[in-house]
Short mmCIF file of C-alpha atoms in Angstrom, two decimals:
data_model
loop_
_atom_site.label_atom_id
_atom_site.label_comp_id
_atom_site.label_asym_id
_atom_site.label_seq_id
_atom_site.Cartn_x
_atom_site.Cartn_y
_atom_site.Cartn_z
CA MET A 5 17.56 -29.80 -17.29
CA LYS A 6 15.39 -30.72 -14.52
CA VAL A 7 14.84 -28.18 -11.71
CA ASP A 8 13.60 -28.63 -8.23
CA LEU A 9 10.38 -26.29 -7.91
CA GLY A 10 10.95 -25.99 -4.37
CA ASP A 11 14.79 -24.68 -4.53
CA LEU A 12 13.26 -22.27 -7.98
CA ASN A 13 10.86 -20.93 -5.24
CA ALA A 14 13.20 -20.75 -2.74
CA PHE A 15 15.30 -18.43 -5.10
CA VAL A 16 12.49 -16.09 -5.60
CA VAL A 17 11.45 -15.94 -2.10
CA VAL A 18 15.40 -14.82 -0.56
CA ALA A 19 15.36 -12.60 -4.22
CA ARG A 20 12.42 -10.48 -3.16
CA ALA A 21 13.43 -10.31 -0.03
CA ARG A 22 16.80 -9.34 -0.41
CA SER A 23 17.49 -11.57 2.51
CA PHE A 24 17.73 -15.06 3.61
CA ARG A 25 16.59 -14.21 7.45
CA ASP A 26 13.41 -12.15 5.86
CA GLY A 27 12.57 -14.70 3.32
CA ALA A 28 12.66 -17.53 5.96
CA ARG A 29 9.90 -15.26 7.70
CA LEU A 30 7.83 -14.85 5.09
CA SER A 31 8.21 -18.04 3.50
CA GLY A 32 7.97 -20.20 6.87
CA ARG A 33 11.38 -22.23 5.56
CA GLY A 34 14.78 -21.99 8.00
CA ALA A 35 17.39 -19.56 6.43
CA SER A 36 19.94 -22.56 6.15
CA SER A 37 17.31 -24.42 4.34
CA LEU A 38 16.77 -21.66 2.04
CA SER A 39 20.27 -21.09 1.55
CA ASP A 40 20.91 -24.75 0.70
CA ALA A 41 18.50 -24.49 -1.72
CA VAL A 42 19.85 -21.80 -3.56
CA ARG A 43 23.28 -23.26 -3.32
CA ARG A 44 21.94 -26.18 -5.23
CA LEU A 45 20.07 -24.50 -7.66
CA GLU A 46 23.46 -22.41 -8.46
CA GLU A 47 25.21 -25.30 -8.52
CA GLN A 48 23.09 -27.00 -10.97
CA LEU A 49 22.59 -24.06 -13.30
CA GLY A 50 26.28 -23.41 -13.37
CA VAL A 51 26.04 -19.45 -12.90
CA ARG A 52 25.92 -17.30 -9.29
CA LEU A 53 21.96 -15.61 -8.82
CA LEU A 54 22.99 -13.92 -5.60
CA ASN A 55 25.65 -12.02 -4.49
CA ARG A 56 25.67 -12.47 -0.78
CA THR A 57 27.65 -10.37 2.05
CA THR A 58 27.27 -10.10 6.01
CA ARG A 59 24.65 -7.09 5.34
CA SER A 60 23.01 -8.14 2.40
CA VAL A 61 21.45 -10.25 -0.58
CA VAL A 62 21.76 -8.95 -4.29
CA PRO A 63 20.55 -11.01 -7.42
CA THR A 64 23.36 -10.95 -10.06
CA GLU A 65 22.32 -9.96 -13.54
CA ALA A 66 21.91 -13.42 -14.30
CA GLY A 67 19.74 -13.70 -10.93
CA GLU A 68 17.34 -10.53 -12.09
CA GLY A 69 16.87 -11.96 -15.52
CA LEU A 70 15.90 -15.47 -13.94
CA LEU A 71 13.57 -13.58 -11.07
CA ALA A 72 11.85 -11.17 -13.75
CA ARG A 73 10.46 -14.43 -15.82
CA LEU A 74 10.57 -17.05 -12.98
CA GLY A 75 8.31 -14.62 -10.59
CA PRO A 76 5.48 -14.19 -12.53
CA ALA A 77 5.78 -18.16 -13.41
CA LEU A 78 5.36 -19.28 -10.12
CA SER A 79 2.97 -17.30 -9.19
CA GLU A 80 0.36 -18.82 -11.91
CA MET A 81 0.95 -21.81 -11.10
CA GLU A 82 0.10 -21.16 -7.29
CA ALA A 83 -3.11 -19.61 -8.46
CA ALA A 84 -3.97 -22.92 -10.73
CA LEU A 85 -3.35 -24.93 -8.29
CA ASP A 86 -5.83 -22.51 -5.81
CA VAL A 87 -8.66 -23.51 -8.30
CA VAL A 88 -8.79 -26.60 -6.01
CA ASN A 89 -9.77 -23.53 -3.27
CA GLY A 90 -13.07 -23.16 -4.97
CA PHE A 91 -14.61 -27.13 -4.12
CA ARG A 92 -14.27 -26.19 -0.33
CA GLY A 93 -17.18 -25.43 1.73
CA LYS A 94 -15.05 -22.26 2.96
CA PRO A 95 -11.79 -20.89 0.86
CA ALA A 96 -8.47 -21.06 2.58
CA GLY A 97 -4.76 -20.07 1.84
CA THR A 98 -3.06 -16.90 2.23
CA LEU A 99 -4.12 -13.18 0.54
CA ARG A 100 -1.19 -10.91 0.17
CA LEU A 101 -2.04 -6.93 -0.01
CA ASN A 102 0.29 -4.20 -1.08
CA VAL A 103 -0.87 -0.84 -0.09
CA PRO A 104 -0.24 2.25 0.74
CA VAL A 105 0.36 3.13 4.56
CA SER A 106 -2.74 5.66 4.28
CA ALA A 107 -5.10 2.40 3.54
CA SER A 108 -3.18 0.31 6.30
CA ARG A 109 -4.47 2.61 8.55
CA LEU A 110 -7.71 4.35 7.18
CA VAL A 111 -9.38 1.62 5.04
CA LEU A 112 -8.71 -1.90 6.05
CA PRO A 113 -8.94 -1.60 10.05
CA ALA A 114 -12.93 -1.58 9.02
CA ILE A 115 -12.61 -4.24 6.65
CA LEU A 116 -10.51 -6.84 7.78
CA PRO A 117 -11.80 -7.86 11.15
CA PRO A 118 -15.20 -8.99 9.70
CA PHE A 119 -13.69 -10.27 6.71
CA LEU A 120 -11.24 -12.41 8.88
CA ALA A 121 -14.09 -13.50 11.15
CA ALA A 122 -16.23 -14.57 8.06
CA TYR A 123 -13.23 -16.64 6.68
CA PRO A 124 -11.10 -17.97 9.48
CA ASP A 125 -9.26 -19.95 7.32
CA ILE A 126 -7.52 -17.33 5.50
CA ARG A 127 -4.81 -15.55 6.69
CA VAL A 128 -4.19 -11.66 4.98
CA GLU A 129 -0.22 -10.39 4.96
CA VAL A 130 -0.57 -6.77 4.53
CA ILE A 131 2.81 -5.20 3.05
CA SER A 132 2.85 -1.30 3.31
CA GLU A 133 4.68 0.68 1.18
CA ASP A 134 3.58 3.93 -0.99
CA SER A 135 6.01 2.97 -4.02
CA PHE A 136 3.96 1.90 -7.10
CA VAL A 137 5.01 -2.07 -7.80
CA ASP A 138 4.29 -4.56 -9.75
CA VAL A 139 1.84 -6.99 -7.53
CA ILE A 140 2.99 -10.29 -9.12
CA GLU A 141 6.81 -9.19 -9.14
CA ALA A 142 6.43 -8.50 -5.44
CA GLY A 143 4.34 -11.71 -4.64
CA CYS A 144 1.15 -10.27 -3.82
CA ASP A 145 -2.37 -11.22 -5.10
CA ALA A 146 -3.63 -7.41 -5.13
CA GLY A 147 -2.72 -3.86 -3.96
CA ILE A 148 -5.09 -0.71 -3.10
CA ARG A 149 -3.94 2.14 -4.72
CA TYR A 150 -5.95 5.29 -6.03
CA ASP A 151 -6.88 5.15 -9.86
CA GLU A 152 -4.66 7.62 -11.17
CA ARG A 153 -1.69 5.02 -10.31
CA LEU A 154 -3.52 2.28 -11.73
CA GLU A 155 -2.50 0.20 -14.79
CA GLN A 156 -4.32 -0.40 -17.51
CA ASP A 157 -4.32 -3.83 -18.02
CA MET A 158 -5.32 -3.85 -14.12
CA VAL A 159 -8.95 -4.76 -12.68
CA ALA A 160 -10.07 -2.35 -10.38
CA VAL A 161 -12.79 -2.64 -7.75
CA PRO A 162 -13.65 0.28 -5.24
CA ILE A 163 -12.71 -0.16 -1.54
CA GLY A 164 -13.45 1.98 1.16
CA PRO A 165 -14.60 5.62 1.13
CA ARG A 166 -15.27 6.60 -2.03
CA VAL A 167 -14.93 10.53 -1.51
CA GLN A 168 -11.95 11.50 0.66
CA ARG A 169 -10.22 15.13 1.40
CA PHE A 170 -6.71 16.35 2.29
CA ALA A 171 -7.13 18.55 5.37
CA THR A 172 -4.80 21.26 6.75
CA ALA A 173 -4.42 21.90 10.68
CA ALA A 174 -2.28 23.39 13.03
CA SER A 175 -2.43 23.46 16.81
CA PRO A 176 -3.99 26.48 18.74
CA ALA A 177 -1.09 27.69 19.85
CA TYR A 178 0.78 27.80 16.46
CA LEU A 179 -2.07 29.81 15.27
CA ALA A 180 -2.20 31.97 18.28
CA ARG A 181 1.41 33.03 17.80
CA HIS A 182 1.49 33.19 13.77
CA GLY A 183 -2.25 33.85 12.96
CA ARG A 184 -4.28 31.92 10.71
CA PRO A 185 -4.01 31.99 6.89
CA GLU A 186 -7.17 33.31 4.64
CA HIS A 187 -5.62 32.23 1.12
CA PRO A 188 -3.44 29.24 0.26
CA ARG A 189 -0.95 31.55 -0.91
CA GLU A 190 -0.41 32.74 2.64
CA LEU A 191 0.83 29.22 3.37
CA LEU A 192 4.43 30.35 1.98
CA GLN A 193 4.65 32.84 5.17
CA HIS A 194 3.99 30.06 7.30
CA ALA A 195 6.32 26.93 8.79
CA CYS A 196 4.93 23.96 6.46
CA LEU A 197 5.21 20.29 7.30
CA ARG A 198 6.35 18.73 4.26
CA GLY A 199 6.23 15.05 2.93
CA ARG A 200 8.24 13.53 0.36
CA PHE A 201 7.88 10.69 -2.23
CA SER A 202 9.76 7.66 -2.16
CA SER A 203 11.14 8.70 -5.49
CA GLY A 204 12.34 11.79 -4.01
CA ALA A 205 9.80 14.54 -5.10
CA MET A 206 8.48 16.65 -2.49
CA THR A 207 4.39 17.03 -2.44
CA HIS A 208 2.49 20.01 -3.91
CA TRP A 209 -0.59 21.19 -1.49
CA GLU A 210 -3.74 21.72 -3.56
CA PHE A 211 -6.61 23.48 -2.97
CA GLU A 212 -9.83 24.14 -4.15
CA ARG A 213 -12.73 26.89 -3.62
CA ASP A 214 -15.41 27.46 -6.16
CA GLY A 215 -13.60 26.75 -9.69
CA GLU A 216 -10.52 28.57 -8.24
CA ARG A 217 -8.13 25.85 -8.29
CA VAL A 218 -4.61 26.98 -6.13
CA ARG A 219 -0.91 25.11 -5.79
CA VAL A 220 1.52 25.75 -3.46
CA ASP A 221 4.80 24.97 -2.95
CA PRO A 222 5.25 25.88 0.85
CA THR A 223 8.60 25.63 2.84
CA GLY A 224 9.08 24.53 6.78
CA PRO A 225 11.35 23.26 9.08
CA LEU A 226 10.26 19.58 8.78
CA ILE A 227 10.28 17.14 5.54
CA VAL A 228 9.36 13.51 6.50
CA GLY A 229 8.53 10.55 4.12
CA LEU A 230 5.12 10.09 3.32
CA GLY A 231 3.25 7.03 4.98
CA GLY A 232 5.40 5.98 7.29
CA GLY A 233 6.42 9.35 8.71
CA ALA A 234 3.26 10.76 8.64
CA ASP A 235 2.94 10.06 11.95
CA LEU A 236 5.73 12.39 13.34
CA ALA A 237 4.57 14.88 11.13
CA VAL A 238 1.32 15.27 13.34
CA ASP A 239 3.20 15.00 16.33
CA VAL A 240 5.34 17.61 15.31
CA ALA A 241 1.78 19.92 14.55
CA LEU A 242 0.54 18.70 18.03
CA ALA A 243 3.55 20.55 19.58
CA GLY A 244 2.82 23.78 17.90
CA THR A 245 5.60 23.71 15.17
CA GLY A 246 3.75 24.26 11.90
CA ILE A 247 0.94 23.52 9.93
CA VAL A 248 0.24 19.79 8.92
CA SER A 249 -1.40 18.52 5.48
CA LEU A 250 -2.48 15.24 5.43
CA PHE A 251 -6.03 12.54 4.87
CA GLU A 252 -8.56 14.25 6.58
CA ASP A 253 -9.66 11.21 8.20
CA TRP A 254 -6.20 10.73 9.63
CA LEU A 255 -6.25 14.52 11.13
CA ARG A 256 -10.32 13.89 12.58
CA PRO A 257 -8.94 12.53 16.11
CA TYR A 258 -7.06 15.65 16.46
CA LEU A 259 -9.69 18.12 15.24
CA LYS A 260 -12.35 16.50 17.01
CA SER A 261 -10.61 16.61 20.14
CA GLY A 262 -9.36 20.48 19.87
CA ALA A 263 -5.80 19.77 19.66
CA LEU A 264 -5.64 20.48 15.86
CA GLU A 265 -7.73 23.50 14.41
CA PRO A 266 -8.40 23.06 10.43
CA VAL A 267 -6.97 25.84 8.62
CA LEU A 268 -8.59 26.82 5.15
CA GLU A 269 -10.84 24.27 5.32
CA PRO A 270 -13.07 25.39 2.97
CA TRP A 271 -10.34 24.81 0.37
CA TRP A 272 -9.70 21.45 1.21
CA GLN A 273 -9.85 19.45 -1.94
CA SER A 274 -11.80 16.37 -2.37
CA PHE A 275 -10.86 13.41 -4.84
CA SER A 276 -12.09 10.09 -5.61
CA GLY A 277 -11.29 6.61 -3.07
CA PRO A 278 -9.03 4.11 -3.88
CA PHE A 279 -9.36 0.77 -5.38
CA LEU A 280 -8.47 -3.14 -4.87
CA TYR A 281 -6.49 -3.86 -8.11
CA TYR A 282 -5.03 -7.14 -9.53
CA PRO A 283 -4.09 -8.71 -12.79
CA GLY A 284 -6.77 -9.53 -15.18
CA ARG A 285 -4.47 -11.50 -17.13
CA ARG A 286 -3.99 -14.31 -14.59
CA LEU A 287 -6.54 -16.93 -12.51
CA VAL A 288 -7.69 -15.20 -9.45
CA PRO A 289 -6.99 -17.22 -6.30
CA ALA A 290 -9.70 -18.17 -3.65
CA PRO A 291 -8.65 -16.05 -0.86
CA LEU A 292 -8.77 -12.83 -3.01
CA ARG A 293 -12.11 -13.98 -5.03
CA ALA A 294 -13.88 -14.21 -1.43
CA PHE A 295 -12.50 -10.67 -0.72
CA ILE A 296 -13.66 -9.26 -3.51
CA ASP A 297 -16.98 -10.29 -3.15
CA PHE A 298 -16.57 -9.15 0.48
CA ILE A 299 -15.89 -5.57 0.01
CA LYS A 300 -18.35 -5.01 -3.04
CA GLN A 301 -21.29 -5.55 -0.73
CA ALA A 302 -20.04 -2.81 1.44
CA PRO A 303 -18.13 -0.03 -1.30
CA ASP A 304 -17.99 2.76 1.62
CA GLY A 305 -15.75 0.23 3.61
CA ALA A 306 -18.42 0.51 6.78
CA ASN A 307 -18.62 -2.90 8.17
CA PRO A 308 -19.87 -5.43 5.42
CA LYS A 309 -21.76 -8.30 6.18
CA SER A 310 -20.46 -11.80 5.47
CA PRO A 311 -22.08 -13.35 2.19
CA ALA A 312 -24.37 -16.48 2.77
CA SER A 313 -22.19 -18.46 0.21
CA PRO A 314 -19.07 -16.68 -1.52
CA SER A 315 -18.80 -16.68 -4.98
CA PRO A 316 -16.82 -18.87 -7.11
CA LYS A 317 -15.39 -16.51 -9.40
CA ALA A 318 -14.41 -12.82 -9.54
CA PRO A 319 -15.67 -9.92 -11.82
#
């Protein structure tokens, strides 16, 4: 059976986006063109691949099976064609990154502007989400995550600051009314602004000092989804409602201005910085090779210099 590769690619785009409109936006094709392509594919295969409603598009069981096998294959084909990029004076194409919200806020702003200036023919597409995904299945070239969440078959390259800390803070008004805790367990008597993972699990607050580790599960008036809801938690803390726990770098502007004051700072726990990761079992696209070479020059993420000539090979 001879199937048009363009129709297969249209199906993958729509199935991943769960929407013809979003698929059109991501692919640069018209929604009607994608709809026609999927319909042709279904007619040729003799099976429905997508269940369509006015609000959503969901793959059928047959569609899910096809997507699971087809997504990686198309990504490999795209990477194979990208080998031609290695013969260009400057790499070109799209680099798709799947990153947590914290990385899009705290890591990439120092790296992307000089990278894009050094490689004007590369376009970077960033998908920010805090759930751990298969980067190939998600249609991305690479992701950013922390080491405890990396799969063993992934190649990892340090990116951004190598040491970070979680910080707890509250407004001066809140501390004036409720007092300042001296030990992490005292947080159980305070209003704490909590975060929840996309899996539904609540975050624990962990502290460490002089070899003593303390893990607390405080309560409070607000729970936000991690990543996208963090700014809301900060705003509520600024209003004097409770104590917030977040990346120190995220809270630093407020700590510096005095809008928030550090709480339990001697207990703030350090952890290793994030990694750029990508599958070691596939060809590395030229835009990703250029990005890897670029960040290796400045592992702390602080204004890396552009390479004189990009290396044709990734580590």
